[in-house]
Amino acid sequence: MPFLLSQPHYHRLGDVLNRGLRDRTWTTFRAAVAFVKRSGIKGIADSLRVFAQRGHIRIAVGVDVHGTSVEGLESLLDCVGDRGEVFVFHNENGWTFHPKMYVLSNDTSAEVIIGSGNLTHGGLFDNYEASVVLSLDFADDDDQAFFIDLKAILDAYFDLRPGTAVALTDETLQRLTADGYILREAEMRPPARRPPAPLPEDGVRPPVTQLFKNVPVPAPPAVSVIAGGPPPPAARAGARRGFVIQIKPHHNGEIFLSKKAVNDNPEFFGFPFRGRTTPKRAGNPSYPQRVPDPIVNIRVYGKARSPMLSLDRYGLNTVYYEPKSEIRITASPLKTVPPYSVMILQHSDVDGVDYEITIHRLESPRYLTWLKRCDNPMPGGGKRERYFGWF
């Protein structure tokens, strides 16, 4: 029986893909999507890596109308590894490659998702998208015939002979970038914003009722950092690429970092705090917005005052208070994260972004790996002590 996905409020594509990729029933994952961005791959990165260890992956991606980014293809290659194939599809006749199909299968059955969601953060979690999930049993002649037709369509997207598809490699990626087929996300045009209404002749804007309301949607799941893959078995002596800490979010998402850790490694945190990056506060006309992405953007400066870092979906911003003895991150999406989840803070290699945050909940397959890195007790831990560490 077909099953309908109607995100963001009723079953999200990203959740279904994460669940399916971790289901050991399936041995093959095929997909054809118009657009891929780093934000989308981050949302399913762990599941893709898990699947790639035991199954085979084939994905065709479009590069029309600059909907796919350099970072998106880099991240996809990183997750698929040697156990899969990524193809880039483009027809020079000018028509757009625009399918969104995802197929998990084995020798006897398949699960097919066909709808509107791309491999972007919005397409998987936040946007209003609709998809149909079909469960196929190859013992049924109609199901088997449908799957044969579907497989033929996908195989055509993977076929190198007509010249509309190329296998994605590091060399191909460089050529796509040099030839202008794909852009880096910092170069992509930000989403169009509604221009303000003109002022009346008297210069006084009358009160108006907003035509549309701002309705919140469910928070996306915590995402993992793409670059670097899983942590190494042991940190090298003197090498500190990142900071890891057990967190206990307040009801508003507020997290206390350890001042002991800041004093232990001030260079990592840029202490004493000073100007670092461009703020991305929503609605601030002085700073153009990039396409929303779950990359954490930290802005800190000042000498005597202590920063309180405030996160919305557009970035991590700073508000200042009188000198205090603690450092806090206020991140409203984190208020749903279970206590004693592990938070990882790493320097980012994205231009204009200082750090990226990764959250591993207790059920994460890599939770215990990261928890072992938390080997320094935090002072004043309360009834249950918390720990932090370096890697």
Short mmCIF file of C-alpha atoms in Angstrom, two decimals:
data_model
loop_
_atom_site.label_atom_id
_atom_site.label_comp_id
_atom_site.label_asym_id
_atom_site.label_seq_id
_atom_site.Cartn_x
_atom_site.Cartn_y
_atom_site.Cartn_z
CA MET A 1 0.00 0.00 0.00
CA PRO A 2 1.45 3.45 -0.88
CA PHE A 3 2.53 5.63 2.02
CA LEU A 4 2.48 9.44 1.81
CA LEU A 5 5.20 11.70 3.19
CA SER A 6 4.08 15.27 3.80
CA GLN A 7 6.89 17.15 5.51
CA PRO A 8 7.77 19.05 7.54
CA HIS A 9 4.90 18.13 9.89
CA TYR A 10 4.06 14.58 8.86
CA HIS A 11 6.92 12.17 8.08
CA ARG A 12 10.03 13.76 6.58
CA LEU A 13 12.02 12.39 3.67
CA GLY A 14 15.30 12.66 5.58
CA ASP A 15 13.96 10.57 8.47
CA VAL A 16 12.70 7.86 6.10
CA LEU A 17 16.03 7.74 4.25
CA ASN A 18 18.02 7.53 7.48
CA ARG A 19 15.85 4.67 8.69
CA GLY A 20 16.00 2.82 5.37
CA LEU A 21 19.76 3.17 4.94
CA ARG A 22 20.29 1.65 8.39
CA ASP A 23 17.91 -1.24 7.69
CA ARG A 24 20.09 -4.28 6.99
CA THR A 25 17.31 -5.71 4.82
CA TRP A 26 18.49 -3.59 1.90
CA THR A 27 21.64 -4.29 -0.11
CA THR A 28 21.41 -1.66 -2.88
CA PHE A 29 20.64 2.05 -2.80
CA ARG A 30 19.93 3.90 -6.07
CA ALA A 31 18.87 7.51 -6.41
CA ALA A 32 18.43 10.28 -8.97
CA VAL A 33 18.15 13.85 -7.71
CA ALA A 34 18.27 17.29 -9.28
CA PHE A 35 20.16 19.15 -6.56
CA VAL A 36 22.66 18.22 -3.86
CA LYS A 37 24.06 20.52 -1.20
CA ARG A 38 26.32 19.96 1.74
CA SER A 39 23.48 20.63 4.17
CA GLY A 40 21.47 17.74 2.75
CA ILE A 41 24.31 15.23 2.80
CA LYS A 42 25.09 16.18 6.41
CA GLY A 43 21.57 15.13 7.36
CA ILE A 44 22.08 11.54 6.15
CA ALA A 45 25.89 11.27 6.25
CA ASP A 46 26.17 8.73 9.07
CA SER A 47 23.51 6.50 7.49
CA LEU A 48 25.16 6.67 4.06
CA ARG A 49 28.49 5.65 5.55
CA VAL A 50 26.90 2.75 7.43
CA PHE A 51 25.17 1.54 4.26
CA ALA A 52 28.33 1.89 2.16
CA GLN A 53 30.11 -0.57 4.48
CA ARG A 54 27.76 -3.41 3.51
CA GLY A 55 25.84 -2.43 0.36
CA HIS A 56 26.28 -0.76 -3.00
CA ILE A 57 25.29 2.83 -3.82
CA ARG A 58 24.61 4.45 -7.22
CA ILE A 59 23.43 8.06 -7.36
CA ALA A 60 22.85 10.38 -10.32
CA VAL A 61 22.94 14.12 -9.59
CA GLY A 62 21.98 17.07 -11.77
CA VAL A 63 23.99 20.29 -12.08
CA ASP A 64 21.45 22.48 -13.88
CA VAL A 65 20.54 26.06 -12.83
CA HIS A 66 23.37 25.95 -10.25
CA GLY A 67 21.23 23.96 -7.85
CA THR A 68 24.11 21.63 -6.88
CA SER A 69 27.14 22.91 -4.99
CA VAL A 70 30.80 21.95 -4.96
CA GLU A 71 30.52 21.14 -1.25
CA GLY A 72 27.50 18.94 -1.88
CA LEU A 73 29.35 16.74 -4.37
CA GLU A 74 32.48 16.68 -2.20
CA SER A 75 30.42 15.51 0.77
CA LEU A 76 28.61 12.88 -1.28
CA LEU A 77 31.90 11.42 -2.54
CA ASP A 78 33.24 11.38 1.01
CA CYS A 79 30.26 9.39 2.29
CA VAL A 80 29.91 6.94 -0.60
CA GLY A 81 33.60 6.01 -0.69
CA ASP A 82 34.80 3.02 -2.69
CA ARG A 83 31.56 1.07 -2.21
CA GLY A 84 29.50 3.24 -4.50
CA GLU A 85 29.28 5.32 -7.65
CA VAL A 86 28.17 8.90 -8.17
CA PHE A 87 27.26 10.21 -11.62
CA VAL A 88 26.63 13.76 -12.78
CA PHE A 89 23.89 14.07 -15.41
CA HIS A 90 23.55 17.05 -17.75
CA ASN A 91 22.21 17.56 -21.25
CA GLU A 92 23.66 20.51 -23.14
CA ASN A 93 20.34 21.07 -24.92
CA GLY A 94 19.34 23.31 -22.02
CA TRP A 95 16.57 21.23 -20.45
CA THR A 96 16.75 20.67 -16.69
CA PHE A 97 17.47 17.32 -15.02
CA HIS A 98 14.85 17.34 -12.26
CA PRO A 99 13.92 13.86 -10.88
CA LYS A 100 13.82 12.97 -7.19
CA MET A 101 13.78 9.20 -6.79
CA TYR A 102 15.25 7.01 -4.06
CA VAL A 103 15.26 3.19 -4.24
CA LEU A 104 16.35 0.68 -1.58
CA SER A 105 16.27 -2.92 -2.74
CA ASN A 106 17.44 -6.51 -2.37
CA ASP A 107 16.84 -9.69 -4.39
CA THR A 108 13.19 -10.05 -3.35
CA SER A 109 11.77 -6.60 -2.54
CA ALA A 110 12.26 -2.87 -2.71
CA GLU A 111 11.20 0.41 -1.13
CA VAL A 112 10.75 3.28 -3.58
CA ILE A 113 10.38 6.98 -2.73
CA ILE A 114 9.30 9.35 -5.51
CA GLY A 115 8.46 12.97 -4.77
CA SER A 116 9.72 16.53 -4.66
CA GLY A 117 12.58 16.43 -2.13
CA ASN A 118 16.18 17.00 -3.23
CA LEU A 119 19.31 16.11 -1.25
CA THR A 120 19.33 19.49 0.46
CA HIS A 121 18.53 20.35 4.04
CA GLY A 122 15.22 21.88 3.02
CA GLY A 123 14.36 19.03 0.68
CA LEU A 124 14.96 16.44 3.39
CA PHE A 125 13.63 18.17 6.49
CA ASP A 126 12.33 21.76 6.45
CA ASN A 127 10.63 22.49 3.13
CA TYR A 128 7.03 21.70 2.39
CA GLU A 129 7.54 18.62 0.23
CA ALA A 130 5.43 15.61 -0.74
CA SER A 131 6.56 12.10 -1.64
CA VAL A 132 5.03 8.67 -2.09
CA VAL A 133 6.66 5.56 -0.59
CA LEU A 134 5.96 2.29 -2.38
CA SER A 135 6.78 -1.16 -0.97
CA LEU A 136 7.40 -3.68 -3.75
CA ASP A 137 7.33 -7.46 -3.49
CA PHE A 138 9.00 -9.12 -6.49
CA ALA A 139 6.81 -12.19 -6.03
CA ASP A 140 4.01 -9.98 -7.35
CA ASP A 141 4.20 -9.69 -11.15
CA ASP A 142 2.97 -6.09 -11.20
CA ASP A 143 5.48 -5.00 -8.54
CA GLN A 144 8.29 -6.73 -10.38
CA ALA A 145 7.31 -5.12 -13.70
CA PHE A 146 7.18 -1.69 -12.05
CA PHE A 147 10.64 -2.20 -10.56
CA ILE A 148 12.09 -3.32 -13.90
CA ASP A 149 10.79 -0.13 -15.54
CA LEU A 150 12.08 2.02 -12.70
CA LYS A 151 15.50 0.38 -12.80
CA ALA A 152 15.70 0.98 -16.55
CA ILE A 153 15.05 4.70 -16.02
CA LEU A 154 17.74 4.93 -13.36
CA ASP A 155 20.21 2.91 -15.42
CA ALA A 156 19.76 5.42 -18.24
CA TYR A 157 20.90 8.18 -15.88
CA PHE A 158 23.98 6.12 -14.98
CA ASP A 159 24.84 5.27 -18.61
CA LEU A 160 28.04 6.95 -19.80
CA ARG A 161 27.63 6.05 -23.50
CA PRO A 162 25.18 8.81 -24.63
CA GLY A 163 27.46 11.49 -23.21
CA THR A 164 24.92 12.98 -20.79
CA ALA A 165 26.46 11.36 -17.71
CA VAL A 166 29.98 11.35 -16.29
CA ALA A 167 31.35 9.44 -13.31
CA LEU A 168 32.12 11.78 -10.44
CA THR A 169 35.75 11.71 -9.31
CA ASP A 170 38.03 14.30 -7.78
CA GLU A 171 39.23 15.15 -11.29
CA THR A 172 35.68 15.44 -12.65
CA LEU A 173 34.76 17.66 -9.73
CA GLN A 174 37.61 20.02 -10.55
CA ARG A 175 36.51 20.14 -14.21
CA LEU A 176 32.86 20.82 -13.28
CA THR A 177 34.03 23.69 -11.07
CA ALA A 178 36.43 25.13 -13.63
CA ASP A 179 33.79 24.97 -16.39
CA GLY A 180 31.22 26.76 -14.22
CA TYR A 181 28.67 23.93 -13.91
CA ILE A 182 28.82 24.10 -10.10
CA LEU A 183 29.59 26.86 -7.62
CA ARG A 184 30.75 26.96 -4.05
CA GLU A 185 27.91 27.68 -1.66
CA ALA A 186 29.37 31.03 -0.66
CA GLU A 187 29.03 32.07 -4.33
CA MET A 188 25.44 30.95 -4.70
CA ARG A 189 22.77 33.61 -4.87
CA PRO A 190 20.97 34.03 -1.54
CA PRO A 191 17.21 33.45 -1.49
CA ALA A 192 15.17 36.38 -2.76
CA ARG A 193 13.71 38.57 -0.06
CA ARG A 194 10.48 40.49 -0.15
CA PRO A 195 11.21 44.20 -0.81
CA PRO A 196 9.78 46.64 1.73
CA ALA A 197 6.60 48.47 0.74
CA PRO A 198 7.19 52.08 -0.38
CA LEU A 199 6.62 54.82 2.17
CA PRO A 200 3.53 57.05 1.72
CA GLU A 201 4.01 60.71 0.88
CA ASP A 202 3.90 61.82 4.52
CA GLY A 203 6.79 59.45 5.30
CA VAL A 204 4.84 57.61 8.02
CA ARG A 205 4.25 53.95 7.47
CA PRO A 206 0.77 52.96 8.69
CA PRO A 207 0.37 49.82 10.80
CA VAL A 208 -0.31 46.78 8.66
CA THR A 209 -1.46 43.25 9.28
CA GLN A 210 1.05 40.66 8.10
CA LEU A 211 -0.33 38.76 5.12
CA PHE A 212 1.37 35.50 6.10
CA LYS A 213 2.15 34.15 9.55
CA ASN A 214 5.44 32.71 10.80
CA VAL A 215 4.63 29.13 11.82
CA PRO A 216 7.44 27.01 13.33
CA VAL A 217 8.24 23.58 11.91
CA PRO A 218 9.77 20.60 13.75
CA ALA A 219 13.51 20.91 14.39
CA PRO A 220 15.74 18.76 12.15
CA PRO A 221 17.81 15.96 13.67
CA ALA A 222 21.32 16.67 14.86
CA VAL A 223 23.81 16.47 12.02
CA SER A 224 27.37 15.27 11.79
CA VAL A 225 30.39 17.03 10.38
CA ILE A 226 31.19 15.72 6.91
CA ALA A 227 34.89 16.40 6.56
CA GLY A 228 37.20 13.94 8.25
CA GLY A 229 34.83 11.00 8.74
CA PRO A 230 34.90 9.05 12.02
CA PRO A 231 37.45 10.00 14.64
CA PRO A 232 40.83 8.24 14.66
CA PRO A 233 41.39 5.50 17.26
CA ALA A 234 43.58 7.77 19.35
CA ALA A 235 44.42 11.45 19.23
CA ARG A 236 47.98 12.27 18.30
CA ALA A 237 50.05 13.90 21.01
CA GLY A 238 49.82 17.66 20.82
CA ALA A 239 47.25 17.59 17.96
CA ARG A 240 44.00 19.35 18.88
CA ARG A 241 41.64 19.53 15.95
CA GLY A 242 38.47 19.67 18.00
CA PHE A 243 36.75 19.93 21.35
CA VAL A 244 34.24 17.39 22.71
CA ILE A 245 31.99 17.79 25.74
CA GLN A 246 29.03 16.15 27.44
CA ILE A 247 26.19 18.65 27.37
CA LYS A 248 23.16 19.23 29.55
CA PRO A 249 20.95 21.73 27.71
CA HIS A 250 18.75 24.14 29.66
CA HIS A 251 15.07 24.36 28.72
CA ASN A 252 15.88 27.19 26.27
CA GLY A 253 18.78 25.30 24.65
CA GLU A 254 21.45 27.02 26.70
CA ILE A 255 24.67 25.05 27.13
CA PHE A 256 27.46 25.93 29.55
CA LEU A 257 30.95 25.36 28.19
CA SER A 258 33.81 24.75 30.57
CA LYS A 259 35.92 27.81 31.36
CA LYS A 260 38.55 25.30 32.43
CA ALA A 261 38.66 24.09 28.82
CA VAL A 262 38.94 27.63 27.48
CA ASN A 263 41.89 28.34 29.78
CA ASP A 264 43.38 24.97 28.89
CA ASN A 265 43.45 25.79 25.16
CA PRO A 266 42.70 29.50 24.56
CA GLU A 267 44.02 29.38 20.98
CA PHE A 268 41.34 26.92 19.94
CA PHE A 269 38.55 29.21 21.13
CA GLY A 270 40.22 32.40 19.95
CA PHE A 271 40.47 33.68 23.53
CA PRO A 272 40.66 36.53 24.44
CA PHE A 273 37.66 37.00 22.19
CA ARG A 274 37.93 39.31 19.24
CA GLY A 275 36.15 39.93 15.95
CA ARG A 276 36.18 36.82 13.77
CA THR A 277 33.32 36.38 11.28
CA THR A 278 30.33 38.09 9.72
CA PRO A 279 27.08 37.77 11.69
CA LYS A 280 24.21 36.05 9.92
CA ARG A 281 21.31 37.36 12.00
CA ALA A 282 18.05 36.95 10.11
CA GLY A 283 16.57 40.18 8.82
CA ASN A 284 19.71 42.29 9.26
CA PRO A 285 20.00 44.21 5.95
CA SER A 286 23.64 45.07 6.63
CA TYR A 287 24.71 41.46 6.23
CA PRO A 288 23.32 39.49 3.25
CA GLN A 289 22.11 36.01 4.06
CA ARG A 290 23.53 32.92 2.47
CA VAL A 291 21.28 29.95 1.78
CA PRO A 292 20.32 28.58 5.25
CA ASP A 293 22.58 25.70 6.22
CA PRO A 294 23.21 24.00 9.58
CA ILE A 295 26.76 25.35 9.67
CA VAL A 296 27.47 27.08 12.96
CA ASN A 297 28.84 30.59 12.54
CA ILE A 298 30.49 32.13 15.60
CA ARG A 299 31.08 35.86 16.01
CA VAL A 300 32.97 36.96 19.13
CA TYR A 301 34.87 40.11 20.10
CA GLY A 302 35.53 42.40 23.03
CA LYS A 303 37.84 42.31 26.01
CA ALA A 304 36.16 42.96 29.33
CA ARG A 305 32.71 41.66 28.52
CA SER A 306 31.76 37.98 28.28
CA PRO A 307 29.93 36.71 25.18
CA MET A 308 26.73 34.71 25.13
CA LEU A 309 26.47 32.90 21.81
CA SER A 310 22.96 32.82 20.33
CA LEU A 311 22.08 30.39 17.52
CA ASP A 312 19.24 30.56 15.05
CA ARG A 313 18.99 28.59 11.79
CA TYR A 314 21.06 31.24 10.03
CA GLY A 315 24.06 31.18 12.33
CA LEU A 316 25.53 31.61 15.75
CA ASN A 317 25.48 35.21 16.95
CA THR A 318 26.88 36.92 20.02
CA VAL A 319 25.24 39.03 22.72
CA TYR A 320 27.37 40.65 25.42
CA TYR A 321 26.94 40.83 29.18
CA GLU A 322 28.98 42.19 32.04
CA PRO A 323 31.97 40.01 33.00
CA LYS A 324 30.90 36.54 34.13
CA SER A 325 32.72 33.36 34.99
CA GLU A 326 31.04 31.15 32.43
CA ILE A 327 30.79 30.83 28.65
CA ARG A 328 27.44 29.85 27.20
CA ILE A 329 26.04 28.78 23.87
CA THR A 330 22.34 29.49 23.50
CA ALA A 331 21.01 27.28 20.72
CA SER A 332 17.26 26.87 20.74
CA PRO A 333 17.29 23.69 18.56
CA LEU A 334 19.42 22.02 21.23
CA LYS A 335 16.68 22.21 23.86
CA THR A 336 15.32 18.91 22.50
CA VAL A 337 18.70 17.17 22.74
CA PRO A 338 18.81 14.61 25.59
CA PRO A 339 21.10 15.38 28.54
CA TYR A 340 24.63 13.96 28.36
CA SER A 341 24.64 13.84 24.60
CA VAL A 342 28.09 14.60 23.24
CA MET A 343 28.77 17.89 21.46
CA ILE A 344 31.76 18.24 19.14
CA LEU A 345 33.17 21.64 18.22
CA GLN A 346 35.58 21.75 15.28
CA HIS A 347 37.22 24.49 13.27
CA SER A 348 35.52 24.79 9.90
CA ASP A 349 37.23 24.87 6.52
CA VAL A 350 34.36 26.90 5.04
CA ASP A 351 35.23 30.50 4.23
CA GLY A 352 33.68 32.91 6.73
CA VAL A 353 32.77 30.18 9.22
CA ASP A 354 34.89 29.52 12.29
CA TYR A 355 33.38 26.40 13.85
CA GLU A 356 31.00 23.55 13.18
CA ILE A 357 28.97 21.78 15.86
CA THR A 358 28.06 18.09 15.80
CA ILE A 359 25.69 16.44 18.28
CA HIS A 360 25.81 12.69 19.00
CA ARG A 361 22.81 11.52 21.00
CA LEU A 362 23.03 8.47 23.22
CA GLU A 363 21.60 6.24 20.48
CA SER A 364 24.17 7.37 17.91
CA PRO A 365 26.41 4.50 16.71
CA ARG A 366 29.47 6.70 17.38
CA TYR A 367 28.36 8.02 20.76
CA LEU A 368 30.60 5.75 22.84
CA THR A 369 33.58 6.45 20.56
CA TRP A 370 33.29 10.16 21.23
CA LEU A 371 32.39 9.71 24.90
CA LYS A 372 35.78 8.05 25.47
CA ARG A 373 37.39 11.33 24.42
CA CYS A 374 35.72 13.13 27.35
CA ASP A 375 38.43 12.49 29.93
CA ASN A 376 38.57 15.83 31.81
CA PRO A 377 36.03 16.47 34.57
CA MET A 378 34.23 19.80 34.56
CA PRO A 379 34.27 21.62 37.90
CA GLY A 380 30.91 22.08 39.57
CA GLY A 381 29.26 19.27 37.69
CA GLY A 382 26.39 18.85 40.14
CA LYS A 383 24.87 15.50 41.02
CA ARG A 384 26.28 13.88 37.89
CA GLU A 385 29.67 15.05 36.76
CA ARG A 386 30.21 16.03 33.14
CA TYR A 387 33.44 15.67 31.16
CA PHE A 388 35.16 17.28 28.20
CA GLY A 389 38.17 16.39 26.06
CA TRP A 390 40.25 17.09 22.97
CA PHE A 391 41.08 15.20 19.81
#
